[in-house]
Amino acid sequence: MELDERKKKILQAVIRNYLETGEPVGSRTISKYTDLNLSSATIRNEMVDLEEMGYIFQPHTSAGRIPSDKGYRLYVDTMMEEKEREMVEMKEMKEMLVERQNKIETLLKQVARVLAQNTQYATMISAPRAKRSKLKFIQLSRVDACQLLAVIVIEGNVIKNNILPVEEELSDETLLKLNILLNTHLNGLSIDEINLAMIAVMKQQAGIHSTIVSEVIDALAEAIRAEEDLEIYTSGTNNIFRYPELADQQKASELINTFEEKQLLGELLQETRSGEEETGIQVYIGEETPVQSMKDCSVVTATYELGGGMKGTIGIVGPKRMDYDKVVGTLRTIQSQLDELYGGNKEEGHSMEEEHSMEEEHSMEEGHS
Amino acid sequence: MELDERKKKILQAVIRNYLETGEPVGSRTISKYTDLNLSSATIRNEMVDLEEMGYIFQPHTSAGRIPSDKGYRLYVDTMMEEKEREMVEMKEMKEMLVERQNKIETLLKQVARVLAQNTQYATMISAPRAKRSKLKFIQLSRVDACQLLAVIVIEGNVIKNNILPVEEELSDETLLKLNILLNTHLNGLSIDEINLAMIAVMKQQAGIHSTIVSEVIDALAEAIRAEEDLEIYTSGTNNIFRYPELADQQKASELINTFEEKQLLGELLQETRSGEEETGIQVYIGEETPVQSMKDCSVVTATYELGGGMKGTIGIVGPKRMDYDKVVGTLRTIQSQLDELYGGNKEEGHSMEEEHSMEEEHSMEEGHS
DNA sequence: TGTTAGCACTCTTCTTGAACGAGTGCTAAC
DNA sequence: GTTAGCACTCGTTCAAGAAGAGTGCTAACA
């Protein structure tokens, strides 16, 4: 059987209507809703065909039709009209984000919250993976006799700390040399690039100093690589209660658990399936999602970039009858917002700086006079 | 009317029974359940009295009785028998904790998870407040021309980072002097103690260098003080679905929201009401809790200490018919576990071996050292 | 005087059946 | 190919009734 133009129109009408109401939609409704000027009986015939083709189904005999996963898929792939008009609403989002956070963590939490409020779905956002971006600065300092503090700054001013235990105390001089050694060798490398060969070279050069240094290098290398905890922030979890089809105890409990045990979300947020969309927006409908507990949901993910190759993923989780148009539009917008704000320059706190500079000019002048 | 011994016994029986079943308990049940050898009719008479006194009530005419908040309160204050036998179970908890985490954050998440699994309630835990504990080490480093990295290590190896924007580049020498200045002045102080006077002194001494230095000091001081984000970790939120009285949409949604917007929990975890209990364990029943959304819950909080004055709070949230005995016992145990593991020494990551060999009755239990 | 047995009463819960409405599938006519 | 008409199905709602749990009260008992 073929999916002709009329069938498409009817299917689209069914889906649109269902997205709005959440109720099974009957033939009579469609007959009035569309501009096809067909009677309900004709619609019914077409609906039987659509059901046979698997795009819609009835929850029970003599109920209206509901889109199937396949139906949603077709809709998302070919029928969706992104709501550019959402852009207007989004201005306020921009305003909220414009107070630029000097910590990425704060920024991401903010984004998650704003998105959740704006869409009324649950949101999650993964921090950029450090592995891919480059080391900018490393510093070892002595905290006390038997502990070193290693501070690692990664492009985008992401900062990682580690306390390294050491057996015997290092002299100031050794520490200084070690710092220079580390920075000259590792600076500009991505974490992925720090391999055994590289470590071996450093150790060899350091070997002349002492064995303890080599130990420290080992510990540090391990610490850098272990620093892979994939932080994920979520917001609006309780939005799932807005949608009766997700709000029953069984499902709600599972979903909330998934959102709490954030590593369960990793699968969704980690794989940047270089899918059809070059924009990095992915839609998972129902059973398509890799996370079991979300098989009654739809998930839309988007990758974002903060400059310097720091990529992360944003996800929006809602019922299968989510407003795909709006969600995709919103994600596009936020992508470009983030790109606009952070994409160009790698430095952070820049806009803050500008604010400061006003005041500071004053103080400078005062200082001078 | 007086609460004689028999009434107490009956009340206790009612509560015990209700804690177990969650169903209103009738006179006949009590008549069999207790060793009082009284008929249900007698029990009924007593129950009328108990109801008049406000310890129990009927959800509707001709239903059994349910403890009121006042009833629970009496129970918790005077009738509870802590289940020391839980200690046995707790050994596994100890085992889970024994893999000592070198990051406090990881430790706290672990504790929250273990507690949630063990009690089947929702748990939360606040990170020790930095303000009260002492600075151990400060270091400013240049990340690039217009940004400084400030690393602040606080007692207990809690590490805070801040990127400070600067107007003009500081020379290596200035930076070195600044570091020495900062460390000599601030080392050993608690964050609370860094006041304007202190800053003024430093500025004065720094003044000879340049105005920019004074700016940096300002920014740093501000950063240190702003660093008060009271981190809170939660676990087992979805345990609330185990208890029908909390699982309806309205309540569940509110509770989950509270757990997600963690700052709402702050009120509970921040105030270390130096209450009756010198052990630092507090029970809030129903309306007693300061958090509105938990007024159908009970909350048990306990303060813990990681050594070096680093105090935080653990909270357990469950239905009013929570197993108070077990929860209080569990919290006591975890308190002493943490004390045993972290209380004595301030060093981290190093003393795993020691800890194993210790094993032992260094436990000073309730006794304040 | 305290305790108990007995009984009427109340209130919830569960079941049943009837009425209703929404929506379909099918057939026959256009 | 489209439409009107109609029988049929199934979920929802409501009321009525039965069952069960538990109470309050009264009168009798030790």
PDB file of C-alpha atoms in Angstrom, chain A residues 167-360:
ATOM      1  CA  GLU A 167      56.739   9.267  49.890  1.00  0.00           C
ATOM      2  CA  GLU A 168      59.500  11.707  50.513  1.00  0.00           C
ATOM      3  CA  GLU A 169      59.592  15.428  50.420  1.00  0.00           C
ATOM      4  CA  LEU A 170      60.605  17.165  47.235  1.00  0.00           C
ATOM      5  CA  SER A 171      62.844  20.172  47.352  1.00  0.00           C
ATOM      6  CA  ASP A 172      61.607  23.481  46.062  1.00  0.00           C
ATOM      7  CA  GLU A 173      64.046  23.227  43.263  1.00  0.00           C
ATOM      8  CA  THR A 174      62.911  19.794  42.180  1.00  0.00           C
ATOM      9  CA  LEU A 175      59.338  20.928  42.273  1.00  0.00           C
ATOM     10  CA  LEU A 176      60.128  23.886  40.102  1.00  0.00           C
ATOM     11  CA  LYS A 177      61.930  21.749  37.586  1.00  0.00           C
ATOM     12  CA  LEU A 178      59.119  19.283  37.608  1.00  0.00           C
ATOM     13  CA  ASN A 179      56.643  22.002  36.879  1.00  0.00           C
ATOM     14  CA  ILE A 180      58.645  23.258  33.992  1.00  0.00           C
ATOM     15  CA  LEU A 181      59.084  19.769  32.686  1.00  0.00           C
ATOM     16  CA  LEU A 182      55.395  19.028  32.873  1.00  0.00           C
ATOM     17  CA  ASN A 183      54.311  22.227  31.258  1.00  0.00           C
ATOM     18  CA  THR A 184      56.757  22.084  28.408  1.00  0.00           C
ATOM     19  CA  HIS A 185      55.826  18.530  27.596  1.00  0.00           C
ATOM     20  CA  LEU A 186      52.148  18.447  28.191  1.00  0.00           C
ATOM     21  CA  ASN A 187      50.986  21.900  27.359  1.00  0.00           C
ATOM     22  CA  GLY A 188      48.658  21.968  24.403  1.00  0.00           C
ATOM     23  CA  LEU A 189      48.128  18.246  24.366  1.00  0.00           C
ATOM     24  CA  SER A 190      44.712  16.727  24.793  1.00  0.00           C
ATOM     25  CA  ILE A 191      44.293  14.210  27.550  1.00  0.00           C
ATOM     26  CA  ASP A 192      43.849  11.494  25.005  1.00  0.00           C
ATOM     27  CA  GLU A 193      47.265  12.271  23.679  1.00  0.00           C
ATOM     28  CA  ILE A 194      49.054  11.673  26.925  1.00  0.00           C
ATOM     29  CA  ASN A 195      50.173   8.164  26.305  1.00  0.00           C
ATOM     30  CA  LEU A 196      52.761   5.895  27.719  1.00  0.00           C
ATOM     31  CA  ALA A 197      55.441   6.972  25.284  1.00  0.00           C
ATOM     32  CA  MET A 198      55.031  10.547  26.346  1.00  0.00           C
ATOM     33  CA  ILE A 199      55.225   9.602  29.977  1.00  0.00           C
ATOM     34  CA  ALA A 200      58.281   7.517  29.342  1.00  0.00           C
ATOM     35  CA  VAL A 201      60.037  10.436  27.731  1.00  0.00           C
ATOM     36  CA  MET A 202      59.266  12.660  30.662  1.00  0.00           C
ATOM     37  CA  LYS A 203      60.346  10.062  33.130  1.00  0.00           C
ATOM     38  CA  GLN A 204      63.579   9.625  31.315  1.00  0.00           C
ATOM     39  CA  GLN A 205      64.306  13.321  31.455  1.00  0.00           C
ATOM     40  CA  ALA A 206      63.225  13.451  35.037  1.00  0.00           C
ATOM     41  CA  GLY A 207      65.187  10.377  35.925  1.00  0.00           C
ATOM     42  CA  ILE A 208      68.252  12.401  36.479  1.00  0.00           C
ATOM     43  CA  HIS A 209      66.549  14.094  39.371  1.00  0.00           C
ATOM     44  CA  SER A 210      65.277  11.180  41.388  1.00  0.00           C
ATOM     45  CA  THR A 211      63.020   8.199  41.390  1.00  0.00           C
ATOM     46  CA  ILE A 212      60.441  10.010  43.440  1.00  0.00           C
ATOM     47  CA  VAL A 213      59.845  12.349  40.552  1.00  0.00           C
ATOM     48  CA  SER A 214      59.017   9.480  38.318  1.00  0.00           C
ATOM     49  CA  GLU A 215      56.513   8.308  40.880  1.00  0.00           C
ATOM     50  CA  VAL A 216      54.861  11.678  40.902  1.00  0.00           C
ATOM     51  CA  ILE A 217      54.634  11.687  37.149  1.00  0.00           C
ATOM     52  CA  ASP A 218      52.972   8.320  37.218  1.00  0.00           C
ATOM     53  CA  ALA A 219      50.488   9.409  39.819  1.00  0.00           C
ATOM     54  CA  LEU A 220      49.740  12.559  37.933  1.00  0.00           C
ATOM     55  CA  ALA A 221      49.268  10.809  34.631  1.00  0.00           C
ATOM     56  CA  GLU A 222      46.924   8.394  36.248  1.00  0.00           C
ATOM     57  CA  ALA A 223      45.038  11.184  37.935  1.00  0.00           C
ATOM     58  CA  ILE A 224      44.608  13.041  34.684  1.00  0.00           C
ATOM     59  CA  ARG A 225      43.283  10.047  32.922  1.00  0.00           C
ATOM     60  CA  ALA A 226      41.084   8.931  35.797  1.00  0.00           C
ATOM     61  CA  GLU A 227      39.460  12.327  35.775  1.00  0.00           C
ATOM     62  CA  GLU A 228      36.733  11.025  33.568  1.00  0.00           C
ATOM     63  CA  ASP A 229      33.640  11.292  35.678  1.00  0.00           C
ATOM     64  CA  LEU A 230      31.330  12.693  33.039  1.00  0.00           C
ATOM     65  CA  GLU A 231      29.418  15.164  35.050  1.00  0.00           C
ATOM     66  CA  ILE A 232      25.769  15.500  34.245  1.00  0.00           C
ATOM     67  CA  TYR A 233      23.324  18.091  35.463  1.00  0.00           C
ATOM     68  CA  THR A 234      19.601  17.673  35.364  1.00  0.00           C
ATOM     69  CA  SER A 235      16.625  19.866  35.918  1.00  0.00           C
ATOM     70  CA  GLY A 236      12.864  19.763  35.810  1.00  0.00           C
ATOM     71  CA  THR A 237      12.652  16.095  36.639  1.00  0.00           C
ATOM     72  CA  ASN A 238       9.307  16.607  38.221  1.00  0.00           C
ATOM     73  CA  ASN A 239       7.919  17.902  34.965  1.00  0.00           C
ATOM     74  CA  ILE A 240       7.215  14.288  34.110  1.00  0.00           C
ATOM     75  CA  PHE A 241       4.241  14.496  36.425  1.00  0.00           C
ATOM     76  CA  ARG A 242       2.629  16.850  33.966  1.00  0.00           C
ATOM     77  CA  TYR A 243       2.077  13.994  31.579  1.00  0.00           C
ATOM     78  CA  PRO A 244      -0.304  11.343  32.849  1.00  0.00           C
ATOM     79  CA  GLU A 245       1.171   8.704  30.574  1.00  0.00           C
ATOM     80  CA  LEU A 246       4.442   8.993  32.480  1.00  0.00           C
ATOM     81  CA  ALA A 247       3.143   9.868  35.900  1.00  0.00           C
ATOM     82  CA  ASP A 248       2.078   6.498  37.203  1.00  0.00           C
ATOM     83  CA  GLN A 249       4.182   5.225  40.037  1.00  0.00           C
ATOM     84  CA  GLN A 250       5.996   2.533  38.196  1.00  0.00           C
ATOM     85  CA  LYS A 251       7.191   4.709  35.372  1.00  0.00           C
ATOM     86  CA  ALA A 252       7.745   7.847  37.357  1.00  0.00           C
ATOM     87  CA  SER A 253       9.843   5.987  39.871  1.00  0.00           C
ATOM     88  CA  GLU A 254      12.006   4.445  37.193  1.00  0.00           C
ATOM     89  CA  LEU A 255      12.467   7.711  35.401  1.00  0.00           C
ATOM     90  CA  ILE A 256      13.346   9.593  38.507  1.00  0.00           C
ATOM     91  CA  ASN A 257      15.787   6.939  39.431  1.00  0.00           C
ATOM     92  CA  THR A 258      17.408   7.258  36.052  1.00  0.00           C
ATOM     93  CA  PHE A 259      17.722  10.964  36.512  1.00  0.00           C
ATOM     94  CA  GLU A 260      19.224  10.550  39.923  1.00  0.00           C
ATOM     95  CA  GLU A 261      21.712   7.891  38.966  1.00  0.00           C
ATOM     96  CA  LYS A 262      23.087  10.176  36.388  1.00  0.00           C
ATOM     97  CA  GLN A 263      25.517   7.747  34.945  1.00  0.00           C
ATOM     98  CA  LEU A 264      22.527   5.929  33.486  1.00  0.00           C
ATOM     99  CA  LEU A 265      22.051   8.949  31.302  1.00  0.00           C
ATOM    100  CA  GLY A 266      25.579   8.652  30.055  1.00  0.00           C
ATOM    101  CA  GLU A 267      24.645   6.350  27.239  1.00  0.00           C
ATOM    102  CA  LEU A 268      22.326   8.962  25.874  1.00  0.00           C
ATOM    103  CA  LEU A 269      24.610  11.888  26.291  1.00  0.00           C
ATOM    104  CA  GLN A 270      27.873  10.279  25.436  1.00  0.00           C
ATOM    105  CA  GLU A 271      27.288   8.851  22.044  1.00  0.00           C
ATOM    106  CA  THR A 272      27.380  11.647  19.560  1.00  0.00           C
ATOM    107  CA  ARG A 273      26.020   9.435  16.891  1.00  0.00           C
ATOM    108  CA  SER A 274      27.086  11.315  13.857  1.00  0.00           C
ATOM    109  CA  GLY A 275      23.599  10.800  12.570  1.00  0.00           C
ATOM    110  CA  GLU A 276      21.786  12.201   9.612  1.00  0.00           C
ATOM    111  CA  GLU A 277      21.641  15.645  11.077  1.00  0.00           C
ATOM    112  CA  GLU A 278      24.756  17.627  10.654  1.00  0.00           C
ATOM    113  CA  THR A 279      23.370  20.001  13.234  1.00  0.00           C
ATOM    114  CA  GLY A 280      23.931  17.446  15.934  1.00  0.00           C
ATOM    115  CA  ILE A 281      20.300  17.152  16.880  1.00  0.00           C
ATOM    116  CA  GLN A 282      19.030  13.655  17.442  1.00  0.00           C
ATOM    117  CA  VAL A 283      15.523  12.455  18.184  1.00  0.00           C
ATOM    118  CA  TYR A 284      14.905   9.159  19.920  1.00  0.00           C
ATOM    119  CA  ILE A 285      11.310   8.024  19.920  1.00  0.00           C
ATOM    120  CA  GLY A 286      10.064   5.453  22.380  1.00  0.00           C
ATOM    121  CA  GLU A 287      11.842   2.168  21.969  1.00  0.00           C
ATOM    122  CA  GLU A 288      14.589   3.847  20.016  1.00  0.00           C
ATOM    123  CA  THR A 289      16.234   5.284  23.100  1.00  0.00           C
ATOM    124  CA  PRO A 290      19.207   3.418  24.479  1.00  0.00           C
ATOM    125  CA  VAL A 291      17.937   3.901  28.022  1.00  0.00           C
ATOM    126  CA  GLN A 292      15.454   1.248  28.987  1.00  0.00           C
ATOM    127  CA  SER A 293      13.536   3.293  31.502  1.00  0.00           C
ATOM    128  CA  MET A 294      12.698   5.866  28.864  1.00  0.00           C
ATOM    129  CA  LYS A 295      10.983   3.603  26.438  1.00  0.00           C
ATOM    130  CA  ASP A 296       7.705   5.440  26.926  1.00  0.00           C
ATOM    131  CA  CYS A 297       9.403   8.760  26.397  1.00  0.00           C
ATOM    132  CA  SER A 298      10.984  10.615  23.586  1.00  0.00           C
ATOM    133  CA  VAL A 299      14.380  12.147  23.935  1.00  0.00           C
ATOM    134  CA  VAL A 300      15.872  14.924  21.883  1.00  0.00           C
ATOM    135  CA  THR A 301      19.579  15.513  22.189  1.00  0.00           C
ATOM    136  CA  ALA A 302      21.802  18.231  20.820  1.00  0.00           C
ATOM    137  CA  THR A 303      25.515  18.670  21.017  1.00  0.00           C
ATOM    138  CA  TYR A 304      26.848  22.038  21.945  1.00  0.00           C
ATOM    139  CA  GLU A 305      30.262  23.516  21.740  1.00  0.00           C
ATOM    140  CA  LEU A 306      31.897  26.018  23.988  1.00  0.00           C
ATOM    141  CA  GLY A 307      34.894  26.691  21.833  1.00  0.00           C
ATOM    142  CA  GLY A 308      38.213  24.950  21.891  1.00  0.00           C
ATOM    143  CA  GLY A 309      36.703  21.614  20.988  1.00  0.00           C
ATOM    144  CA  MET A 310      34.802  21.400  24.252  1.00  0.00           C
ATOM    145  CA  LYS A 311      31.718  19.513  23.284  1.00  0.00           C
ATOM    146  CA  GLY A 312      28.900  18.341  25.437  1.00  0.00           C
ATOM    147  CA  THR A 313      25.365  17.184  24.962  1.00  0.00           C
ATOM    148  CA  ILE A 314      22.006  18.524  26.021  1.00  0.00           C
ATOM    149  CA  GLY A 315      19.044  16.205  26.315  1.00  0.00           C
ATOM    150  CA  ILE A 316      15.359  16.845  26.701  1.00  0.00           C
ATOM    151  CA  VAL A 317      13.121  14.066  27.920  1.00  0.00           C
ATOM    152  CA  GLY A 318       9.369  14.151  27.614  1.00  0.00           C
ATOM    153  CA  PRO A 319       6.403  12.028  26.662  1.00  0.00           C
ATOM    154  CA  LYS A 320       6.278  10.608  23.180  1.00  0.00           C
ATOM    155  CA  ARG A 321       3.696  13.228  22.381  1.00  0.00           C
ATOM    156  CA  MET A 322       6.186  15.942  23.118  1.00  0.00           C
ATOM    157  CA  ASP A 323       6.129  19.105  21.108  1.00  0.00           C
ATOM    158  CA  TYR A 324       8.951  18.091  18.806  1.00  0.00           C
ATOM    159  CA  ASP A 325       8.720  21.269  16.796  1.00  0.00           C
ATOM    160  CA  LYS A 326       9.242  23.441  19.804  1.00  0.00           C
ATOM    161  CA  VAL A 327      11.894  21.293  21.397  1.00  0.00           C
ATOM    162  CA  VAL A 328      14.019  21.085  18.306  1.00  0.00           C
ATOM    163  CA  GLY A 329      13.614  24.790  17.754  1.00  0.00           C
ATOM    164  CA  THR A 330      14.555  25.570  21.312  1.00  0.00           C
ATOM    165  CA  LEU A 331      17.615  23.379  21.168  1.00  0.00           C
ATOM    166  CA  ARG A 332      18.707  25.006  17.931  1.00  0.00           C
ATOM    167  CA  THR A 333      18.339  28.359  19.536  1.00  0.00           C
ATOM    168  CA  ILE A 334      20.310  27.449  22.578  1.00  0.00           C
ATOM    169  CA  GLN A 335      22.998  25.946  20.429  1.00  0.00           C
ATOM    170  CA  SER A 336      23.431  29.198  18.609  1.00  0.00           C
ATOM    171  CA  GLN A 337      23.177  31.189  21.818  1.00  0.00           C
ATOM    172  CA  LEU A 338      25.976  29.217  23.358  1.00  0.00           C
ATOM    173  CA  ASP A 339      27.967  29.458  20.202  1.00  0.00           C
ATOM    174  CA  GLU A 340      27.481  33.182  20.075  1.00  0.00           C
ATOM    175  CA  LEU A 341      28.426  33.678  23.680  1.00  0.00           C
ATOM    176  CA  TYR A 342      31.228  31.223  24.072  1.00  0.00           C
ATOM    177  CA  GLY A 343      32.093  29.918  20.677  1.00  0.00           C
ATOM    178  CA  GLY A 344      34.203  32.739  19.345  1.00  0.00           C
ATOM    179  CA  ASN A 345      36.680  33.262  22.112  1.00  0.00           C
ATOM    180  CA  LYS A 346      38.188  30.709  24.352  1.00  0.00           C
ATOM    181  CA  GLU A 347      38.403  33.002  27.292  1.00  0.00           C
ATOM    182  CA  GLU A 348      35.926  33.150  30.056  1.00  0.00           C
ATOM    183  CA  GLY A 349      34.785  35.894  32.299  1.00  0.00           C
ATOM    184  CA  HIS A 350      35.420  38.242  29.451  1.00  0.00           C
ATOM    185  CA  SER A 351      32.145  40.067  29.598  1.00  0.00           C
ATOM    186  CA  MET A 352      32.498  40.248  33.346  1.00  0.00           C
ATOM    187  CA  GLU A 353      35.797  41.792  32.775  1.00  0.00           C
ATOM    188  CA  GLU A 354      34.219  44.467  30.667  1.00  0.00           C
ATOM    189  CA  GLU A 355      31.851  45.275  33.456  1.00  0.00           C
ATOM    190  CA  HIS A 356      34.738  45.410  35.792  1.00  0.00           C
ATOM    191  CA  SER A 357      36.761  47.542  33.506  1.00  0.00           C
ATOM    192  CA  MET A 358      34.283  50.347  33.937  1.00  0.00           C
ATOM    193  CA  GLU A 359      34.711  50.379  37.640  1.00  0.00           C
ATOM    194  CA  GLU A 360      38.324  49.735  37.362  1.00  0.00           C
TER     195      GLU A 360
END
